[in-house]
PDB file of C-alpha atoms in Angstrom:
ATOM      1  CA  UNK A   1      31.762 -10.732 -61.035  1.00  0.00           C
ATOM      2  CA  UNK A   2      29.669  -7.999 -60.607  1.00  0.00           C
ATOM      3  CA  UNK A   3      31.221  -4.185 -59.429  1.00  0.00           C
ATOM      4  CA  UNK A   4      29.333  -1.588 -58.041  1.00  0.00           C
ATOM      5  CA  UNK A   5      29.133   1.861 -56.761  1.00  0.00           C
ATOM      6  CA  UNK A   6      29.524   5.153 -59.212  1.00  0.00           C
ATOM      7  CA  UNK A   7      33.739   5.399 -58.569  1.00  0.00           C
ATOM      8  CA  UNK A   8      34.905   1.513 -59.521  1.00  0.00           C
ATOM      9  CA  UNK A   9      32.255   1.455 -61.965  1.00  0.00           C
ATOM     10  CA  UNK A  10      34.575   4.609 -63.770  1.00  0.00           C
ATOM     11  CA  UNK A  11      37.463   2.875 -62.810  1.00  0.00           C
ATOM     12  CA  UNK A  12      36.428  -0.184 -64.591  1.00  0.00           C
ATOM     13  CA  UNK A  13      35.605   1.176 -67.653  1.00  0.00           C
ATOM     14  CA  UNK A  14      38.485   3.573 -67.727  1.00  0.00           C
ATOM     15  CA  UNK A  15      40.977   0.565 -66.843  1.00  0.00           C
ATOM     16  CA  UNK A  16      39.682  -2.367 -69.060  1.00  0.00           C
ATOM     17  CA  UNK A  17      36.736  -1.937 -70.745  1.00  0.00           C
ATOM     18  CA  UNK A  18      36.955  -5.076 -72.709  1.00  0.00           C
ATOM     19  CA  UNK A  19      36.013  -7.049 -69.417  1.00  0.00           C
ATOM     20  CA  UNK A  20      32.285  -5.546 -69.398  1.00  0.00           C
ATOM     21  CA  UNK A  21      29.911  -7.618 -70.401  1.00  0.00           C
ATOM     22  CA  UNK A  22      26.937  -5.627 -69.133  1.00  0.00           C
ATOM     23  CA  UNK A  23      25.942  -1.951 -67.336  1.00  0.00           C
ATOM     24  CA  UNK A  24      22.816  -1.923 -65.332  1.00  0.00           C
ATOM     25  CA  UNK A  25      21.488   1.221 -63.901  1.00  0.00           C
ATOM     26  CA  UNK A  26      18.555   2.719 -62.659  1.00  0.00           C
ATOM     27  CA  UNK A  27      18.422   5.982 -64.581  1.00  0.00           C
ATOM     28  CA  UNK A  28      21.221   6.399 -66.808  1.00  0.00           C
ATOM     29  CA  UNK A  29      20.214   9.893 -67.708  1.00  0.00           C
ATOM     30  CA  UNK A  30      20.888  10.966 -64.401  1.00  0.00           C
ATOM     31  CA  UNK A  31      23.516  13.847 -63.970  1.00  0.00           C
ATOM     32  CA  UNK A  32      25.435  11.611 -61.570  1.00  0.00           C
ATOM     33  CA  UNK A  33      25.777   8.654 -64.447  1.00  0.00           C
ATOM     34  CA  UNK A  34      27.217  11.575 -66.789  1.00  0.00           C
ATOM     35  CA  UNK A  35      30.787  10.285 -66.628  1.00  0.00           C
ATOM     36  CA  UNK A  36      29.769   7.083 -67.036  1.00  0.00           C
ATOM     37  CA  UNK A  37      27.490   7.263 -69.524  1.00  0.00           C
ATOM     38  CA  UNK A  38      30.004   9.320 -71.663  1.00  0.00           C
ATOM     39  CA  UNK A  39      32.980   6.791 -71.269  1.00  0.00           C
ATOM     40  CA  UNK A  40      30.263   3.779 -71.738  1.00  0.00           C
ATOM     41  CA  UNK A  41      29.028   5.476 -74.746  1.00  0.00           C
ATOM     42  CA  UNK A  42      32.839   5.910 -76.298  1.00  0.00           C
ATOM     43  CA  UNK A  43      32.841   1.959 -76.050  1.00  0.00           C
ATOM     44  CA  UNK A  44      29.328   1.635 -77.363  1.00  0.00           C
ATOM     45  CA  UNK A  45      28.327   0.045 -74.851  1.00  0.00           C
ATOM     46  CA  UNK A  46      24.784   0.465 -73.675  1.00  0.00           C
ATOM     47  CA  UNK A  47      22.780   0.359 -70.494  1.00  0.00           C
ATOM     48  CA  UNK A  48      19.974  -2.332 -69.028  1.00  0.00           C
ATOM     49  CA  UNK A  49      17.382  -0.283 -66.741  1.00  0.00           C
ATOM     50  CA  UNK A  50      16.853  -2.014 -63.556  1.00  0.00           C
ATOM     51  CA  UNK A  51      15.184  -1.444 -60.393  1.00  0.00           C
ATOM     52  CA  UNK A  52      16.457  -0.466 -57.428  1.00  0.00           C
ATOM     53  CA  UNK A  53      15.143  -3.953 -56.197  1.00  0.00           C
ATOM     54  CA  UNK A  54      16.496  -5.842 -59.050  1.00  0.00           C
ATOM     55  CA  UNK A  55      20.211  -3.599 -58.217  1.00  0.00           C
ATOM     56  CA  UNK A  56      19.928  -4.876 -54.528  1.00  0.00           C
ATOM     57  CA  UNK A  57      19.653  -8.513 -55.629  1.00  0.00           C
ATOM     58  CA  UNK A  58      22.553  -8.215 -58.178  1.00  0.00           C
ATOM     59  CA  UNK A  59      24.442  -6.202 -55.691  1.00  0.00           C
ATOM     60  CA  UNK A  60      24.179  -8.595 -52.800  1.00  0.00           C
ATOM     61  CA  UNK A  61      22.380  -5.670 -50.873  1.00  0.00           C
ATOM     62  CA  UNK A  62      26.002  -3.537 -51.635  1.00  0.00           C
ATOM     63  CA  UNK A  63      25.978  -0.090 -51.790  1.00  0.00           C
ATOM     64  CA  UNK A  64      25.418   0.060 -55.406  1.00  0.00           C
ATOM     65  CA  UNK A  65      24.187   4.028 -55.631  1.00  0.00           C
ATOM     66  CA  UNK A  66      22.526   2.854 -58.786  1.00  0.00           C
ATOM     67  CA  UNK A  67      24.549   1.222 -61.124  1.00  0.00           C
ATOM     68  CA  UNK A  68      25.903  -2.395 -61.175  1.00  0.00           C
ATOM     69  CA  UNK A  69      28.041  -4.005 -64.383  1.00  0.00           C
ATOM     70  CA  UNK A  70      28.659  -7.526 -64.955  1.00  0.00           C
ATOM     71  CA  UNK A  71      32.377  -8.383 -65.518  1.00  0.00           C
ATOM     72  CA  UNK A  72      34.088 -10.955 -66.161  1.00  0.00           C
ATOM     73  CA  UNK A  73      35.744 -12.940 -63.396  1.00  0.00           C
ATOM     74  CA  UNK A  74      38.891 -11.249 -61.989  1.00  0.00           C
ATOM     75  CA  UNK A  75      42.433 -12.358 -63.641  1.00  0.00           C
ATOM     76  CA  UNK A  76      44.891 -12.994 -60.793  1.00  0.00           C
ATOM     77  CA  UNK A  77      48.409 -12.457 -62.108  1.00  0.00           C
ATOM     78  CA  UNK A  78      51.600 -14.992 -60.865  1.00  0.00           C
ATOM     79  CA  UNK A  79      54.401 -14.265 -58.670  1.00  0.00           C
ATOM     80  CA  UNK A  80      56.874 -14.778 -60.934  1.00  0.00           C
ATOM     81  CA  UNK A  81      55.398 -12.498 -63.457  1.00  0.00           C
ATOM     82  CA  UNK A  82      55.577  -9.939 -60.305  1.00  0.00           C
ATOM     83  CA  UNK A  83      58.983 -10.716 -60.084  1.00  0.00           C
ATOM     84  CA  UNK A  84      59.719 -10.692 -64.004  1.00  0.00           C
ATOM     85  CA  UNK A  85      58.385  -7.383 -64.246  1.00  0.00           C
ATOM     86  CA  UNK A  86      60.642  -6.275 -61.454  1.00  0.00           C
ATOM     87  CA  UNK A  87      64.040  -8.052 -62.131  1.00  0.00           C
ATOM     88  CA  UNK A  88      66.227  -5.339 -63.578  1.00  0.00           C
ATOM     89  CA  UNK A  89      64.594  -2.662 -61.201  1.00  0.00           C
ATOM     90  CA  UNK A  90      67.293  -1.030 -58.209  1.00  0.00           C
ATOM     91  CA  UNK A  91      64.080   0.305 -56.301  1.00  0.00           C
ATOM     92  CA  UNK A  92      60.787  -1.285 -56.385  1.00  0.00           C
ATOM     93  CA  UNK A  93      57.935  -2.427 -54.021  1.00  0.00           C
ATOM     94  CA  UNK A  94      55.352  -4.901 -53.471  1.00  0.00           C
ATOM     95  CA  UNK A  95      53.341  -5.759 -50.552  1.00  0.00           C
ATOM     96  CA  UNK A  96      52.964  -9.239 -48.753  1.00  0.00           C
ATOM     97  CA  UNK A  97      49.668  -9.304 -46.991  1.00  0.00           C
ATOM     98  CA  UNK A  98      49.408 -12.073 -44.164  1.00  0.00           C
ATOM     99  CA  UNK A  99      45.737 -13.251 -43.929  1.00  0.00           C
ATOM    100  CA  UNK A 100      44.086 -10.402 -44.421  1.00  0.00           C
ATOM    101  CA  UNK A 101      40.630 -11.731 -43.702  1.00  0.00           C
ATOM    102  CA  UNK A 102      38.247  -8.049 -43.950  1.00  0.00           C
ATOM    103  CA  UNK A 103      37.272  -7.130 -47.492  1.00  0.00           C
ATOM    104  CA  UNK A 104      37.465  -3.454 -46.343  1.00  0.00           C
ATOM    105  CA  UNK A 105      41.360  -3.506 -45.090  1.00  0.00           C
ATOM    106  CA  UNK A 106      42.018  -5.367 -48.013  1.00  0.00           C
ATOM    107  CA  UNK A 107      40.679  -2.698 -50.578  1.00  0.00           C
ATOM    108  CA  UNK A 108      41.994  -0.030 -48.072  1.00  0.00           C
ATOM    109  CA  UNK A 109      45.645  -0.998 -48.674  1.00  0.00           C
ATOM    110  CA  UNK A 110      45.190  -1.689 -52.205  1.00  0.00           C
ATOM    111  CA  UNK A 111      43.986   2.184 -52.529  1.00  0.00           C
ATOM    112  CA  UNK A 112      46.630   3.354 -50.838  1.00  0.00           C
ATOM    113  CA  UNK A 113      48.893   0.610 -52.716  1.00  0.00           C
ATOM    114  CA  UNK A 114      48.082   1.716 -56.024  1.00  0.00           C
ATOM    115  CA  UNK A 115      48.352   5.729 -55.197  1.00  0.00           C
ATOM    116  CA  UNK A 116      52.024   5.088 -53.630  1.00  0.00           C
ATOM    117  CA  UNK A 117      53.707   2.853 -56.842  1.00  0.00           C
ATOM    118  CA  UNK A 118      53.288  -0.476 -55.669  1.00  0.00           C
ATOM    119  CA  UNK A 119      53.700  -2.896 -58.421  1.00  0.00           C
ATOM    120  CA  UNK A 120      51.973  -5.867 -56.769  1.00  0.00           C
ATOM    121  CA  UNK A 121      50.263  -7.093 -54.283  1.00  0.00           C
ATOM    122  CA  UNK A 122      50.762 -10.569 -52.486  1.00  0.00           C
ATOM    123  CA  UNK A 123      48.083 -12.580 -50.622  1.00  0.00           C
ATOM    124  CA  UNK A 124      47.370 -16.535 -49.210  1.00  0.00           C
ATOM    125  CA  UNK A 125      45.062 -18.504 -50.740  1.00  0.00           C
ATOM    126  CA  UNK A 126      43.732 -19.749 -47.202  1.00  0.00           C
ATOM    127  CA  UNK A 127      42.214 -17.758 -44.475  1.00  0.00           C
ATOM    128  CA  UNK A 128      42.643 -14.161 -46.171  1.00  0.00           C
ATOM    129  CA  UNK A 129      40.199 -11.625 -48.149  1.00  0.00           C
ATOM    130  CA  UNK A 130      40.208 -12.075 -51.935  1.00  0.00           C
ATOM    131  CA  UNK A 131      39.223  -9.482 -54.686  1.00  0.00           C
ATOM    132  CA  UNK A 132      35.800  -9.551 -54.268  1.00  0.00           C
ATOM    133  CA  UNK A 133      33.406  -6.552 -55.770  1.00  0.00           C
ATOM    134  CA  UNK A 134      33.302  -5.408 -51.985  1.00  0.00           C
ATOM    135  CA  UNK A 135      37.262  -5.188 -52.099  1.00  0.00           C
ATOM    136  CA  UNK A 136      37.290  -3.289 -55.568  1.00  0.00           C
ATOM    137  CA  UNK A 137      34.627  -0.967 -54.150  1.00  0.00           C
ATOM    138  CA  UNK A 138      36.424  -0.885 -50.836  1.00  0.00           C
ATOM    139  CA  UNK A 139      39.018   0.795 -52.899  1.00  0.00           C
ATOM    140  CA  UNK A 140      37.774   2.545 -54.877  1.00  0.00           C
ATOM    141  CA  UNK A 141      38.269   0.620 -58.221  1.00  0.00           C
ATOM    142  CA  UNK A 142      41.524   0.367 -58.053  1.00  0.00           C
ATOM    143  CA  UNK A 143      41.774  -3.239 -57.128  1.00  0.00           C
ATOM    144  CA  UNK A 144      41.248  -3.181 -61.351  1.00  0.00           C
ATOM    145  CA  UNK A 145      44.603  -1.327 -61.694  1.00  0.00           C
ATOM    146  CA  UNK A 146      47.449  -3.389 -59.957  1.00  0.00           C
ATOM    147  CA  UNK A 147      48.602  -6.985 -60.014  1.00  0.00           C
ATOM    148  CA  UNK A 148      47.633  -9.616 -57.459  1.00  0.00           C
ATOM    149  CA  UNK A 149      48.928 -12.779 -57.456  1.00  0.00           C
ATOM    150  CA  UNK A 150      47.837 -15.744 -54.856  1.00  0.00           C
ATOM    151  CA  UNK A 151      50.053 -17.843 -52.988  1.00  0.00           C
ATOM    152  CA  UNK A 152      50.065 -20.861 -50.978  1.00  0.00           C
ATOM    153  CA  UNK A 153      52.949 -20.375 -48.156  1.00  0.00           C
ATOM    154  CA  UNK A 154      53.732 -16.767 -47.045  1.00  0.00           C
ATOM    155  CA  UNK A 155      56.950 -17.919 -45.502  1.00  0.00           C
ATOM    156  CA  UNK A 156      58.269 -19.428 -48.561  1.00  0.00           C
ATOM    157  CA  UNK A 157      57.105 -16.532 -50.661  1.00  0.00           C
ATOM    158  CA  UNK A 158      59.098 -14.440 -48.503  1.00  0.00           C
ATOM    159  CA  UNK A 159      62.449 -17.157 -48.931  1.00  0.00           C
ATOM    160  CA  UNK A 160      61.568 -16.664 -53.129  1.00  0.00           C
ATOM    161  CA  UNK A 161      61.653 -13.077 -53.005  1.00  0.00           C
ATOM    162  CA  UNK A 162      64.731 -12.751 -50.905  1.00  0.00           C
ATOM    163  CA  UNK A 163      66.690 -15.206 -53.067  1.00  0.00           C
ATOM    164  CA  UNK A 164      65.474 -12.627 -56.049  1.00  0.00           C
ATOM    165  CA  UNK A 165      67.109  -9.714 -54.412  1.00  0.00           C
ATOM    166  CA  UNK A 166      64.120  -8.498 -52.062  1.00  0.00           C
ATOM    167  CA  UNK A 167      64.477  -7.157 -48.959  1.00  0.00           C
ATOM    168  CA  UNK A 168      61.621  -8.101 -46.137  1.00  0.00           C
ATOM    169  CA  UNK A 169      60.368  -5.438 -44.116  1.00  0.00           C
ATOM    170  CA  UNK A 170      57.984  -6.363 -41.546  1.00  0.00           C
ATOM    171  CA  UNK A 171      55.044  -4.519 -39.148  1.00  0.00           C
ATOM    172  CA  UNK A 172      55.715  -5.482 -35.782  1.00  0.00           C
ATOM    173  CA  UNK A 173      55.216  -3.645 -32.773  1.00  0.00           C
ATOM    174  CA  UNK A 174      57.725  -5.542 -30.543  1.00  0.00           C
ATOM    175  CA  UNK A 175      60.580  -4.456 -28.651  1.00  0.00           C
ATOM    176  CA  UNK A 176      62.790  -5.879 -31.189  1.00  0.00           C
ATOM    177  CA  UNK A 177      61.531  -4.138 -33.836  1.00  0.00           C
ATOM    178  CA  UNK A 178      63.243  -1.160 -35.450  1.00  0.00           C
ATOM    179  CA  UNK A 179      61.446   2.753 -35.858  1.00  0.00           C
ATOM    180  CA  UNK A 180      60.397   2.668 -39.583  1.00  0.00           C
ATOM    181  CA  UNK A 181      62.507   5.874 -40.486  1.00  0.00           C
ATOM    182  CA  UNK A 182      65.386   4.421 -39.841  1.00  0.00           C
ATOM    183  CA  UNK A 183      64.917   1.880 -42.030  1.00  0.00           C
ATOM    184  CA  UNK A 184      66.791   2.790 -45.803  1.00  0.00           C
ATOM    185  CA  UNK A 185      64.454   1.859 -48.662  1.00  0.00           C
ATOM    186  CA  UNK A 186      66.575   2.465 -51.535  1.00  0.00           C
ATOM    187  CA  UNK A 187      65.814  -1.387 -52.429  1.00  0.00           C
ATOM    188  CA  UNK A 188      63.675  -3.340 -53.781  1.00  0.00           C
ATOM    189  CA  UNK A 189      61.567  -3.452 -50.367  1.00  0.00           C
ATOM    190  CA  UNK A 190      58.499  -6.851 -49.613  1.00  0.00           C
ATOM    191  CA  UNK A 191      56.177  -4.535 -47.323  1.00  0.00           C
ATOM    192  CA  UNK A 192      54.418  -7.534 -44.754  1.00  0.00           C
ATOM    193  CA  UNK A 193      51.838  -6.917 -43.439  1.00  0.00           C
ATOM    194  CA  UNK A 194      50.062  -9.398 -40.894  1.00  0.00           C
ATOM    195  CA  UNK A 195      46.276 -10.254 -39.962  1.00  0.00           C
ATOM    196  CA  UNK A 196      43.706  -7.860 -38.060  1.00  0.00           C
ATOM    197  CA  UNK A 197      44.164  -9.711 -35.083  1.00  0.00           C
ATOM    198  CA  UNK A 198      47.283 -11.553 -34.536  1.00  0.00           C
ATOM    199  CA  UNK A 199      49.606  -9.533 -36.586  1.00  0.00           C
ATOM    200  CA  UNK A 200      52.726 -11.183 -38.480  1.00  0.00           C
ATOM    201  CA  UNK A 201      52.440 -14.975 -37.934  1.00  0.00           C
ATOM    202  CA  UNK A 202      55.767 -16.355 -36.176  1.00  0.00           C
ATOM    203  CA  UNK A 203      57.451 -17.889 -38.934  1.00  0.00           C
ATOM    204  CA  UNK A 204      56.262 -15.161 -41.492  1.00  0.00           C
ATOM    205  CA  UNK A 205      58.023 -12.775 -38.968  1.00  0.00           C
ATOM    206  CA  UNK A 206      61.213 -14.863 -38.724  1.00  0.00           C
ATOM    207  CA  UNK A 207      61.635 -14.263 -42.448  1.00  0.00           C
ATOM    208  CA  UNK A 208      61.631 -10.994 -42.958  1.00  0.00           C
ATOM    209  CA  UNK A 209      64.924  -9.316 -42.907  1.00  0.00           C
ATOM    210  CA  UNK A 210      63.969  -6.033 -40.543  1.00  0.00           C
ATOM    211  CA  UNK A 211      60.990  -5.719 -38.492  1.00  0.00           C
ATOM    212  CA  UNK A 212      59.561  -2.618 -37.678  1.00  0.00           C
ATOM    213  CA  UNK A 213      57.448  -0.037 -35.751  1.00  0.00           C
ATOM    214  CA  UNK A 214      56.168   3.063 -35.855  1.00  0.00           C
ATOM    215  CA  UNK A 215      56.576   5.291 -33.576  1.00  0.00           C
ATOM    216  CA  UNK A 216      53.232   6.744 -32.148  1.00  0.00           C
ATOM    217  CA  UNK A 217      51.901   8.941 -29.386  1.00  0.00           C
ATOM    218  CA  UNK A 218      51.979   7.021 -25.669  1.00  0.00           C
ATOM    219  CA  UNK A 219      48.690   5.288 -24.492  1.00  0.00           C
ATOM    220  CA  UNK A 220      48.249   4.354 -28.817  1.00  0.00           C
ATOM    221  CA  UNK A 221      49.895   0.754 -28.608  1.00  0.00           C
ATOM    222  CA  UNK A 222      48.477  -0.302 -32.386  1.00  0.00           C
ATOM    223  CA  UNK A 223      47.164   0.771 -35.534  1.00  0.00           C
ATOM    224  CA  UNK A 224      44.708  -0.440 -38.165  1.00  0.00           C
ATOM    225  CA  UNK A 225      46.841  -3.073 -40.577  1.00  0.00           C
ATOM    226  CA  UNK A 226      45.204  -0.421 -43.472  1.00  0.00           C
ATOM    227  CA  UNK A 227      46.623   2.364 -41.771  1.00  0.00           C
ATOM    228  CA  UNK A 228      49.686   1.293 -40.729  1.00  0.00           C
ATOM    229  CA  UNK A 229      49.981  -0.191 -44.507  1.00  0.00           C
ATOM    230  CA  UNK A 230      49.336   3.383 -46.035  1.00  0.00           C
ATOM    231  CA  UNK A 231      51.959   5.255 -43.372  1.00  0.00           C
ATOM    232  CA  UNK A 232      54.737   2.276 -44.019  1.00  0.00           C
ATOM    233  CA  UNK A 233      53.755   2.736 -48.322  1.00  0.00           C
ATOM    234  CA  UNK A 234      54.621   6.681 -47.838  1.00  0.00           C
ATOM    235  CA  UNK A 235      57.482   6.341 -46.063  1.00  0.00           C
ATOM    236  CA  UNK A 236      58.683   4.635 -48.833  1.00  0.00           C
ATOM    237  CA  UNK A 237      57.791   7.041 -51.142  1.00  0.00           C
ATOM    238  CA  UNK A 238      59.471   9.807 -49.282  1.00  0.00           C
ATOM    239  CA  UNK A 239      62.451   8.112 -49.180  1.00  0.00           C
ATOM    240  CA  UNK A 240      62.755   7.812 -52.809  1.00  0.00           C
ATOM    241  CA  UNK A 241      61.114  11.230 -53.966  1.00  0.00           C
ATOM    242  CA  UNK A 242      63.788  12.821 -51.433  1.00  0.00           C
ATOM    243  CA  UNK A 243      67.260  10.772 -53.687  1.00  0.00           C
TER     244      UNK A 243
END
């Protein structure tokens, strides 16, 4: 896999250096490279030149702002390591994502994800966005810094975690559906989110235990899945920071 763009590329080799295999940059004595050239040089690891030609190729035409490294392939975790690392917590949270098909919501929710505490992430193996280097640059590296485990049924995934104490909470703008505040999160809370464009699936939403909404201005009727991910995340967080 290749990562690009001067943030995940710090991210990368602050997080797990052992996975470079190669740096290539355009002018590594360039005062924006400093931080990477100072934590690539603590590694010994050294730079290959290339053109800005030769970075588009590698890059796929990303926005690489000069500097590309080869890694090696990402390392999806398990759900039942999720789980396992969870199991003796009160409090927790992971997030379910539903098909999840652009690279940039995906890495979007991951950012916001990884700043709020969440210990994993969830996704479908069909029809949804995978870590990609466009999803670890969409967030700013830190795709590199949480678990992500693939699954093959979202429904069923949601009947597993429930059986292991979970609670499902999903985004649903219905009638039915409950203001997120007064939802109580001291649990271990399944955040599910559903696809750009349809939202939960129906038997995805008949699994979760609440459904909910937030509450927004008239004349808004939805948000982004990314931003409605990151105000659902904090929520949870203030709920806990406040006990």
């Amino acid at each position: 896999m290749y990562i690009y763009g001067i943030h995940p590329v710090e991210e990368l080799l602050l997080t797990v250096p052992e996975k470079v295999l190669k740096i290539f940059c355009e002018d590594p004595s360039a005062t924006k490279f400093a931080e990477i050239r100072k934590i690539a040089e603590s590694h010994g690891m050294k730079f290959v030149h290339a053109d800005a030609d030769e970075l588009d190729h590698i890059a796929e035409d990303g926005n690489h702002q000069g500097v590309v490294v080869h890694t090696t392939p990402f390392e999806y975790d398990s759900l039942d390591n999720i789980l396992r690392m969870n199991a003796n917590e009160s409090r927790a949270c992971v997030m379910v994502l539903d098909q999840i098909q652009d690279p940039q919501n995906l890495g979007a929710i991951i950012r916001s994800a990884v700043a709020l505490g969440v210990t994993g992430i969830i996704i479908p193996k069909r029809r949804a966005a995978s870590v990609t280097p466009a999803v670890v640059r969409a967030s700013a590296g830190q795709a590199l810094k949480v678990r992500v485990a693939i699954v093959t049924n979202i429904a069923q995934t949601l009947e597993k975690l429930k059986k292991e104490g979970w609670w499902t909470v999903g985004a649903a703008a219905g009638e039915q559906s409950t203001d997120l505040w007064k939802i109580d999160f001291d649990m271990k809370a399944a955040l599910v989110m559903g696809s750009e464009h349809q939202g939960l699936r129906r038997l995805v939403a008949e699994k979760c235990d609440f459904q909910v909404r937030i509450p927004m201005a008239s004349g808004v009727d939805s948000l982004n899945v990314a931003s409605a991910a990151s105000i659902m995340l904090y929520e949870v967080r203030r709920q806990w920071a406040a006990r």
